[in-house]
Amino acid sequence: MSDGTADIGSDIALGLGPAREQAGAGGEASVRDYVALLKPRVMTLVVFSGLAGLMVAPGALHPLLAAVAVLCIAIGAGAAGAINMWYDRDIDAVMSRTRSRPIPQGRVEPAEALGFGVVLSLFSVMLMGLAVNWTAAALLALANLFYVFVYTVWLKRRTPHNIVIGGAAGAFPPLIGWAAVTGSLAVAPLVLFLIVFLWTPPHFWALALYRTGDYARAGVPMLPVVAGAEATRRQMLLYTLVLLPLAPLPALLGVAGAVYAGVALLLGLLFVACALAVLRNRDPKAPKRMFGFSILYLFLLFAALIVDRAPGLLPELAPGLALLGGWAA
Amino acid sequence: MAQEPRQQRPLSEEELKAYYRAKRGKNLALLAALVGFIVLVYLVSLVRMGG
């Protein structure tokens, strides 16, 4: 019969390095640590934009398969985040924003994080392919590969354009959502891709403006570190100005209505106002406020897209409820 | 002179309890994930074969 104490003894003797010994839970990572590896806050936005792509796509997808598609997007994004944390563990330990992550804290071994990320990434792509379709699976794989190899490994430490090009990885979810329903791509999801792509630089540069010291210490060539704050502020305004007429475009393409167009225009104007406030540089808290607003911007934009499309989807998603509604009317 | 291997600090009673707790949590999470996956595959199969 096995003795539990002996198991623990062998575990400790075999595996726990000095960093894990210092960490809590006797060096054993908790479920919370593995959840943290998946970057749940980033995942929320990714899932939401994927859901928007899925809902505006023409055609119908069984609700269960739609839920599986969203789950795969979430797991895939989380897996890419775990691999990113594995690769960036050295700079994460230097930056105050990231030093409490599980790897720099010694709660999760780097190799465990890598294995966790790779397994989940493969799992999400396979499940998407088998349950939904292989176009969506290929796009999910491409997004993960882009995030890990193009952004994390290649661009992040080499160029101030890291998040301009690397931001494409975060723009994939609406494409994946659309492809999950249609099995193909079209102009409308590419516009959604462009919206997220152009939203990413001002979003990250707002963060980099009030974390410049952090990035400089870690040797990450973010635009404020390399080109200075003034040039960054001008670039941020430029991106918000390009985004202003682009965001309402889905309404003109017929995948959204007037509600979405109005919300997109209003949010776009507010985003430009934030960029102007940052450019004037009178309030030191302006970049932080713009960073917060940029998150709200994308949430509200995709929420408007979903709300605008939802009434048309009701008969497909819940035929019984729609019939009841018709009878009551 | 050969260097002595680094001695690891034995865990205290409290740390051992935390170690057990964390390990149990991970095992339960893995069990839930596996059961969830089985149920998911079953339901997806029903949907795919049905339509």
PDB file of C-alpha atoms in Angstrom, chain A residues 94-306:
ATOM      1  CA  VAL A  94      12.246  42.691 -14.403  1.00  0.00           C
ATOM      2  CA  MET A  95       8.973  44.519 -15.129  1.00  0.00           C
ATOM      3  CA  SER A  96       6.830  45.572 -12.162  1.00  0.00           C
ATOM      4  CA  ARG A  97       3.626  44.902 -14.157  1.00  0.00           C
ATOM      5  CA  THR A  98       4.541  41.257 -14.785  1.00  0.00           C
ATOM      6  CA  ARG A  99       6.836  40.179 -11.986  1.00  0.00           C
ATOM      7  CA  SER A 100       3.993  38.643  -9.987  1.00  0.00           C
ATOM      8  CA  ARG A 101       3.254  36.157 -12.784  1.00  0.00           C
ATOM      9  CA  PRO A 102       3.545  32.458 -11.863  1.00  0.00           C
ATOM     10  CA  ILE A 103       6.891  31.775 -13.602  1.00  0.00           C
ATOM     11  CA  PRO A 104       8.913  34.743 -12.250  1.00  0.00           C
ATOM     12  CA  GLN A 105       7.427  34.004  -8.819  1.00  0.00           C
ATOM     13  CA  GLY A 106       8.720  30.437  -9.047  1.00  0.00           C
ATOM     14  CA  ARG A 107       5.279  28.891  -8.657  1.00  0.00           C
ATOM     15  CA  VAL A 108       5.338  27.233 -12.094  1.00  0.00           C
ATOM     16  CA  GLU A 109       8.457  25.790 -13.718  1.00  0.00           C
ATOM     17  CA  PRO A 110       9.150  27.273 -17.191  1.00  0.00           C
ATOM     18  CA  ALA A 111       9.051  23.855 -18.873  1.00  0.00           C
ATOM     19  CA  GLU A 112       5.653  23.127 -17.290  1.00  0.00           C
ATOM     20  CA  ALA A 113       4.272  26.392 -18.674  1.00  0.00           C
ATOM     21  CA  LEU A 114       5.631  25.594 -22.135  1.00  0.00           C
ATOM     22  CA  GLY A 115       4.177  22.084 -22.070  1.00  0.00           C
ATOM     23  CA  PHE A 116       0.849  23.398 -20.794  1.00  0.00           C
ATOM     24  CA  GLY A 117       0.698  26.003 -23.592  1.00  0.00           C
ATOM     25  CA  VAL A 118       1.728  23.647 -26.401  1.00  0.00           C
ATOM     26  CA  VAL A 119      -0.695  20.904 -25.346  1.00  0.00           C
ATOM     27  CA  LEU A 120      -3.624  23.337 -25.007  1.00  0.00           C
ATOM     28  CA  SER A 121      -2.785  24.982 -28.320  1.00  0.00           C
ATOM     29  CA  LEU A 122      -2.757  21.647 -30.171  1.00  0.00           C
ATOM     30  CA  PHE A 123      -5.909  20.575 -28.339  1.00  0.00           C
ATOM     31  CA  SER A 124      -7.825  23.739 -29.263  1.00  0.00           C
ATOM     32  CA  VAL A 125      -6.873  23.501 -32.950  1.00  0.00           C
ATOM     33  CA  MET A 126      -7.754  19.789 -33.161  1.00  0.00           C
ATOM     34  CA  LEU A 127     -11.076  20.274 -31.390  1.00  0.00           C
ATOM     35  CA  MET A 128     -11.966  23.233 -33.620  1.00  0.00           C
ATOM     36  CA  GLY A 129     -11.156  21.181 -36.725  1.00  0.00           C
ATOM     37  CA  LEU A 130     -13.027  18.055 -35.668  1.00  0.00           C
ATOM     38  CA  ALA A 131     -16.082  19.743 -34.134  1.00  0.00           C
ATOM     39  CA  VAL A 132     -16.508  22.895 -36.251  1.00  0.00           C
ATOM     40  CA  ASN A 133     -14.452  23.092 -39.456  1.00  0.00           C
ATOM     41  CA  TRP A 134     -10.835  23.048 -40.599  1.00  0.00           C
ATOM     42  CA  THR A 135     -10.826  26.613 -42.003  1.00  0.00           C
ATOM     43  CA  ALA A 136     -11.504  27.982 -38.514  1.00  0.00           C
ATOM     44  CA  ALA A 137      -8.948  25.520 -37.094  1.00  0.00           C
ATOM     45  CA  ALA A 138      -6.292  26.644 -39.600  1.00  0.00           C
ATOM     46  CA  LEU A 139      -6.930  30.304 -38.720  1.00  0.00           C
ATOM     47  CA  LEU A 140      -6.687  29.508 -35.004  1.00  0.00           C
ATOM     48  CA  ALA A 141      -3.384  27.705 -35.581  1.00  0.00           C
ATOM     49  CA  LEU A 142      -2.136  30.633 -37.682  1.00  0.00           C
ATOM     50  CA  ALA A 143      -3.098  33.138 -34.955  1.00  0.00           C
ATOM     51  CA  ASN A 144      -1.234  31.101 -32.315  1.00  0.00           C
ATOM     52  CA  LEU A 145       1.843  30.634 -34.496  1.00  0.00           C
ATOM     53  CA  PHE A 146       1.821  34.345 -35.367  1.00  0.00           C
ATOM     54  CA  TYR A 147       1.568  35.387 -31.704  1.00  0.00           C
ATOM     55  CA  VAL A 148       4.330  33.047 -30.553  1.00  0.00           C
ATOM     56  CA  PHE A 149       6.843  33.150 -33.405  1.00  0.00           C
ATOM     57  CA  VAL A 150       6.247  36.484 -35.159  1.00  0.00           C
ATOM     58  CA  TYR A 151       5.332  38.669 -32.161  1.00  0.00           C
ATOM     59  CA  THR A 152       6.908  37.051 -29.083  1.00  0.00           C
ATOM     60  CA  VAL A 153      10.060  35.506 -30.502  1.00  0.00           C
ATOM     61  CA  TRP A 154      10.826  37.695 -33.526  1.00  0.00           C
ATOM     62  CA  LEU A 155       9.451  41.229 -33.113  1.00  0.00           C
ATOM     63  CA  LYS A 156       8.900  42.031 -29.439  1.00  0.00           C
ATOM     64  CA  ARG A 157      12.557  42.550 -28.480  1.00  0.00           C
ATOM     65  CA  ARG A 158      13.763  43.790 -31.865  1.00  0.00           C
ATOM     66  CA  THR A 159      11.643  46.643 -33.166  1.00  0.00           C
ATOM     67  CA  PRO A 160       9.367  49.456 -31.939  1.00  0.00           C
ATOM     68  CA  HIS A 161       6.879  48.192 -34.523  1.00  0.00           C
ATOM     69  CA  ASN A 162       6.480  45.024 -32.452  1.00  0.00           C
ATOM     70  CA  ILE A 163       2.853  45.585 -31.572  1.00  0.00           C
ATOM     71  CA  VAL A 164       1.963  47.190 -34.917  1.00  0.00           C
ATOM     72  CA  ILE A 165       2.719  43.974 -36.808  1.00  0.00           C
ATOM     73  CA  GLY A 166       2.297  41.612 -33.857  1.00  0.00           C
ATOM     74  CA  GLY A 167      -1.113  43.108 -33.164  1.00  0.00           C
ATOM     75  CA  ALA A 168      -2.404  41.085 -36.100  1.00  0.00           C
ATOM     76  CA  ALA A 169      -2.383  38.018 -33.834  1.00  0.00           C
ATOM     77  CA  GLY A 170      -5.021  39.577 -31.591  1.00  0.00           C
ATOM     78  CA  ALA A 171      -7.091  40.577 -34.614  1.00  0.00           C
ATOM     79  CA  PHE A 172      -7.679  36.981 -35.741  1.00  0.00           C
ATOM     80  CA  PRO A 173     -10.631  36.045 -33.450  1.00  0.00           C
ATOM     81  CA  PRO A 174     -13.385  37.785 -35.516  1.00  0.00           C
ATOM     82  CA  LEU A 175     -12.035  35.976 -38.603  1.00  0.00           C
ATOM     83  CA  ILE A 176     -12.049  32.663 -36.740  1.00  0.00           C
ATOM     84  CA  GLY A 177     -15.593  33.263 -35.500  1.00  0.00           C
ATOM     85  CA  TRP A 178     -16.801  34.110 -39.010  1.00  0.00           C
ATOM     86  CA  ALA A 179     -15.009  31.075 -40.512  1.00  0.00           C
ATOM     87  CA  ALA A 180     -16.565  28.830 -37.853  1.00  0.00           C
ATOM     88  CA  VAL A 181     -20.001  29.636 -39.290  1.00  0.00           C
ATOM     89  CA  THR A 182     -19.290  29.973 -43.012  1.00  0.00           C
ATOM     90  CA  GLY A 183     -16.188  27.825 -43.502  1.00  0.00           C
ATOM     91  CA  SER A 184     -14.709  30.666 -45.557  1.00  0.00           C
ATOM     92  CA  LEU A 185     -13.720  34.343 -45.382  1.00  0.00           C
ATOM     93  CA  ALA A 186     -15.179  37.542 -46.833  1.00  0.00           C
ATOM     94  CA  VAL A 187     -14.648  41.317 -46.818  1.00  0.00           C
ATOM     95  CA  ALA A 188     -16.718  41.977 -43.678  1.00  0.00           C
ATOM     96  CA  PRO A 189     -14.600  39.842 -41.287  1.00  0.00           C
ATOM     97  CA  LEU A 190     -11.473  41.351 -42.819  1.00  0.00           C
ATOM     98  CA  VAL A 191     -12.825  44.786 -41.846  1.00  0.00           C
ATOM     99  CA  LEU A 192     -13.344  43.487 -38.280  1.00  0.00           C
ATOM    100  CA  PHE A 193      -9.763  42.199 -38.401  1.00  0.00           C
ATOM    101  CA  LEU A 194      -8.577  45.663 -39.519  1.00  0.00           C
ATOM    102  CA  ILE A 195     -10.504  47.381 -36.719  1.00  0.00           C
ATOM    103  CA  VAL A 196      -8.742  45.296 -34.025  1.00  0.00           C
ATOM    104  CA  PHE A 197      -5.438  45.608 -35.905  1.00  0.00           C
ATOM    105  CA  LEU A 198      -5.612  49.440 -35.925  1.00  0.00           C
ATOM    106  CA  TRP A 199      -6.943  49.575 -32.359  1.00  0.00           C
ATOM    107  CA  THR A 200      -3.957  47.621 -30.977  1.00  0.00           C
ATOM    108  CA  PRO A 201      -1.118  50.222 -31.357  1.00  0.00           C
ATOM    109  CA  PRO A 202      -2.849  53.120 -29.528  1.00  0.00           C
ATOM    110  CA  HIS A 203      -4.045  50.629 -26.883  1.00  0.00           C
ATOM    111  CA  PHE A 204      -0.543  49.287 -26.149  1.00  0.00           C
ATOM    112  CA  TRP A 205       1.265  52.591 -26.603  1.00  0.00           C
ATOM    113  CA  ALA A 206      -1.040  54.182 -24.008  1.00  0.00           C
ATOM    114  CA  LEU A 207       0.135  51.455 -21.611  1.00  0.00           C
ATOM    115  CA  ALA A 208       3.763  51.892 -22.697  1.00  0.00           C
ATOM    116  CA  LEU A 209       3.577  55.666 -22.087  1.00  0.00           C
ATOM    117  CA  TYR A 210       2.956  55.239 -18.369  1.00  0.00           C
ATOM    118  CA  ARG A 211       5.163  52.147 -18.127  1.00  0.00           C
ATOM    119  CA  THR A 212       8.097  53.483 -20.170  1.00  0.00           C
ATOM    120  CA  GLY A 213      10.589  52.890 -17.357  1.00  0.00           C
ATOM    121  CA  ASP A 214       9.432  49.294 -17.031  1.00  0.00           C
ATOM    122  CA  TYR A 215       9.906  48.577 -20.733  1.00  0.00           C
ATOM    123  CA  ALA A 216      13.259  50.426 -20.854  1.00  0.00           C
ATOM    124  CA  ARG A 217      14.565  48.412 -17.883  1.00  0.00           C
ATOM    125  CA  ALA A 218      13.525  45.172 -19.573  1.00  0.00           C
ATOM    126  CA  GLY A 219      15.091  46.238 -22.876  1.00  0.00           C
ATOM    127  CA  VAL A 220      11.821  46.019 -24.823  1.00  0.00           C
ATOM    128  CA  PRO A 221      11.983  48.632 -27.623  1.00  0.00           C
ATOM    129  CA  MET A 222       8.460  49.982 -27.289  1.00  0.00           C
ATOM    130  CA  LEU A 223       7.854  53.189 -29.271  1.00  0.00           C
ATOM    131  CA  PRO A 224       8.016  55.581 -26.237  1.00  0.00           C
ATOM    132  CA  VAL A 225      11.361  54.013 -25.252  1.00  0.00           C
ATOM    133  CA  VAL A 226      12.883  54.274 -28.743  1.00  0.00           C
ATOM    134  CA  ALA A 227      11.207  57.315 -30.370  1.00  0.00           C
ATOM    135  CA  GLY A 228      10.140  59.221 -27.255  1.00  0.00           C
ATOM    136  CA  ALA A 229       6.775  60.133 -25.763  1.00  0.00           C
ATOM    137  CA  GLU A 230       6.000  62.989 -28.182  1.00  0.00           C
ATOM    138  CA  ALA A 231       6.338  60.854 -31.327  1.00  0.00           C
ATOM    139  CA  THR A 232       4.270  58.102 -29.673  1.00  0.00           C
ATOM    140  CA  ARG A 233       1.453  60.512 -28.818  1.00  0.00           C
ATOM    141  CA  ARG A 234       1.308  61.707 -32.462  1.00  0.00           C
ATOM    142  CA  GLN A 235       1.220  58.114 -33.739  1.00  0.00           C
ATOM    143  CA  MET A 236      -1.574  57.263 -31.305  1.00  0.00           C
ATOM    144  CA  LEU A 237      -3.690  60.145 -32.588  1.00  0.00           C
ATOM    145  CA  LEU A 238      -3.021  59.077 -36.176  1.00  0.00           C
ATOM    146  CA  TYR A 239      -4.253  55.532 -35.507  1.00  0.00           C
ATOM    147  CA  THR A 240      -7.423  56.740 -33.770  1.00  0.00           C
ATOM    148  CA  LEU A 241      -8.138  59.071 -36.717  1.00  0.00           C
ATOM    149  CA  VAL A 242      -7.799  56.187 -39.204  1.00  0.00           C
ATOM    150  CA  LEU A 243      -9.979  54.018 -36.976  1.00  0.00           C
ATOM    151  CA  LEU A 244     -12.748  56.650 -36.784  1.00  0.00           C
ATOM    152  CA  PRO A 245     -14.184  56.138 -40.319  1.00  0.00           C
ATOM    153  CA  LEU A 246     -13.227  52.457 -40.460  1.00  0.00           C
ATOM    154  CA  ALA A 247     -15.148  51.257 -37.388  1.00  0.00           C
ATOM    155  CA  PRO A 248     -18.656  52.052 -38.771  1.00  0.00           C
ATOM    156  CA  LEU A 249     -17.843  50.268 -42.064  1.00  0.00           C
ATOM    157  CA  PRO A 250     -19.508  46.915 -41.096  1.00  0.00           C
ATOM    158  CA  ALA A 251     -22.839  48.797 -41.190  1.00  0.00           C
ATOM    159  CA  LEU A 252     -22.205  49.812 -44.815  1.00  0.00           C
ATOM    160  CA  LEU A 253     -21.255  46.224 -45.648  1.00  0.00           C
ATOM    161  CA  GLY A 254     -24.606  45.026 -44.358  1.00  0.00           C
ATOM    162  CA  VAL A 255     -23.418  42.967 -41.380  1.00  0.00           C
ATOM    163  CA  ALA A 256     -24.584  45.579 -38.846  1.00  0.00           C
ATOM    164  CA  GLY A 257     -27.259  48.230 -38.606  1.00  0.00           C
ATOM    165  CA  ALA A 258     -27.698  51.868 -37.641  1.00  0.00           C
ATOM    166  CA  VAL A 259     -27.299  51.175 -33.903  1.00  0.00           C
ATOM    167  CA  TYR A 260     -23.823  49.790 -34.482  1.00  0.00           C
ATOM    168  CA  ALA A 261     -22.880  52.638 -36.865  1.00  0.00           C
ATOM    169  CA  GLY A 262     -23.957  55.264 -34.306  1.00  0.00           C
ATOM    170  CA  VAL A 263     -22.137  53.571 -31.431  1.00  0.00           C
ATOM    171  CA  ALA A 264     -18.989  53.093 -33.558  1.00  0.00           C
ATOM    172  CA  LEU A 265     -18.952  56.748 -34.549  1.00  0.00           C
ATOM    173  CA  LEU A 266     -19.506  57.972 -30.990  1.00  0.00           C
ATOM    174  CA  LEU A 267     -16.845  55.643 -29.551  1.00  0.00           C
ATOM    175  CA  GLY A 268     -14.462  56.656 -32.328  1.00  0.00           C
ATOM    176  CA  LEU A 269     -14.883  60.348 -31.479  1.00  0.00           C
ATOM    177  CA  LEU A 270     -14.271  59.619 -27.791  1.00  0.00           C
ATOM    178  CA  PHE A 271     -11.165  57.600 -28.694  1.00  0.00           C
ATOM    179  CA  VAL A 272      -9.847  60.552 -30.749  1.00  0.00           C
ATOM    180  CA  ALA A 273     -10.633  62.876 -27.815  1.00  0.00           C
ATOM    181  CA  CYS A 274      -8.590  60.587 -25.522  1.00  0.00           C
ATOM    182  CA  ALA A 275      -5.679  60.664 -28.003  1.00  0.00           C
ATOM    183  CA  LEU A 276      -5.900  64.482 -28.151  1.00  0.00           C
ATOM    184  CA  ALA A 277      -5.849  64.670 -24.351  1.00  0.00           C
ATOM    185  CA  VAL A 278      -2.737  62.474 -24.351  1.00  0.00           C
ATOM    186  CA  LEU A 279      -1.149  64.616 -27.094  1.00  0.00           C
ATOM    187  CA  ARG A 280      -1.714  67.841 -25.140  1.00  0.00           C
ATOM    188  CA  ASN A 281       0.193  66.184 -22.275  1.00  0.00           C
ATOM    189  CA  ARG A 282      -1.356  68.388 -19.607  1.00  0.00           C
ATOM    190  CA  ASP A 283      -2.629  65.547 -17.444  1.00  0.00           C
ATOM    191  CA  PRO A 284      -0.097  62.838 -16.530  1.00  0.00           C
ATOM    192  CA  LYS A 285      -2.978  60.399 -16.013  1.00  0.00           C
ATOM    193  CA  ALA A 286      -4.260  60.811 -19.588  1.00  0.00           C
ATOM    194  CA  PRO A 287      -2.380  57.760 -21.021  1.00  0.00           C
ATOM    195  CA  LYS A 288      -3.712  55.534 -18.243  1.00  0.00           C
ATOM    196  CA  ARG A 289      -7.242  56.805 -18.892  1.00  0.00           C
ATOM    197  CA  MET A 290      -6.812  56.190 -22.620  1.00  0.00           C
ATOM    198  CA  PHE A 291      -5.616  52.645 -21.948  1.00  0.00           C
ATOM    199  CA  GLY A 292      -8.722  51.978 -19.849  1.00  0.00           C
ATOM    200  CA  PHE A 293     -10.984  53.561 -22.435  1.00  0.00           C
ATOM    201  CA  SER A 294      -9.401  51.562 -25.290  1.00  0.00           C
ATOM    202  CA  ILE A 295     -10.508  48.332 -23.585  1.00  0.00           C
ATOM    203  CA  LEU A 296     -14.002  49.720 -23.084  1.00  0.00           C
ATOM    204  CA  TYR A 297     -14.008  50.908 -26.715  1.00  0.00           C
ATOM    205  CA  LEU A 298     -13.472  47.428 -28.130  1.00  0.00           C
ATOM    206  CA  PHE A 299     -15.924  45.822 -25.706  1.00  0.00           C
ATOM    207  CA  LEU A 300     -18.685  48.305 -26.499  1.00  0.00           C
ATOM    208  CA  LEU A 301     -17.984  48.202 -30.242  1.00  0.00           C
ATOM    209  CA  PHE A 302     -18.359  44.425 -30.420  1.00  0.00           C
ATOM    210  CA  ALA A 303     -21.253  44.505 -27.957  1.00  0.00           C
ATOM    211  CA  ALA A 304     -23.056  46.910 -30.319  1.00  0.00           C
ATOM    212  CA  LEU A 305     -22.312  44.561 -33.215  1.00  0.00           C
ATOM    213  CA  ILE A 306     -23.765  41.610 -31.290  1.00  0.00           C
TER     214      ILE A 306
END
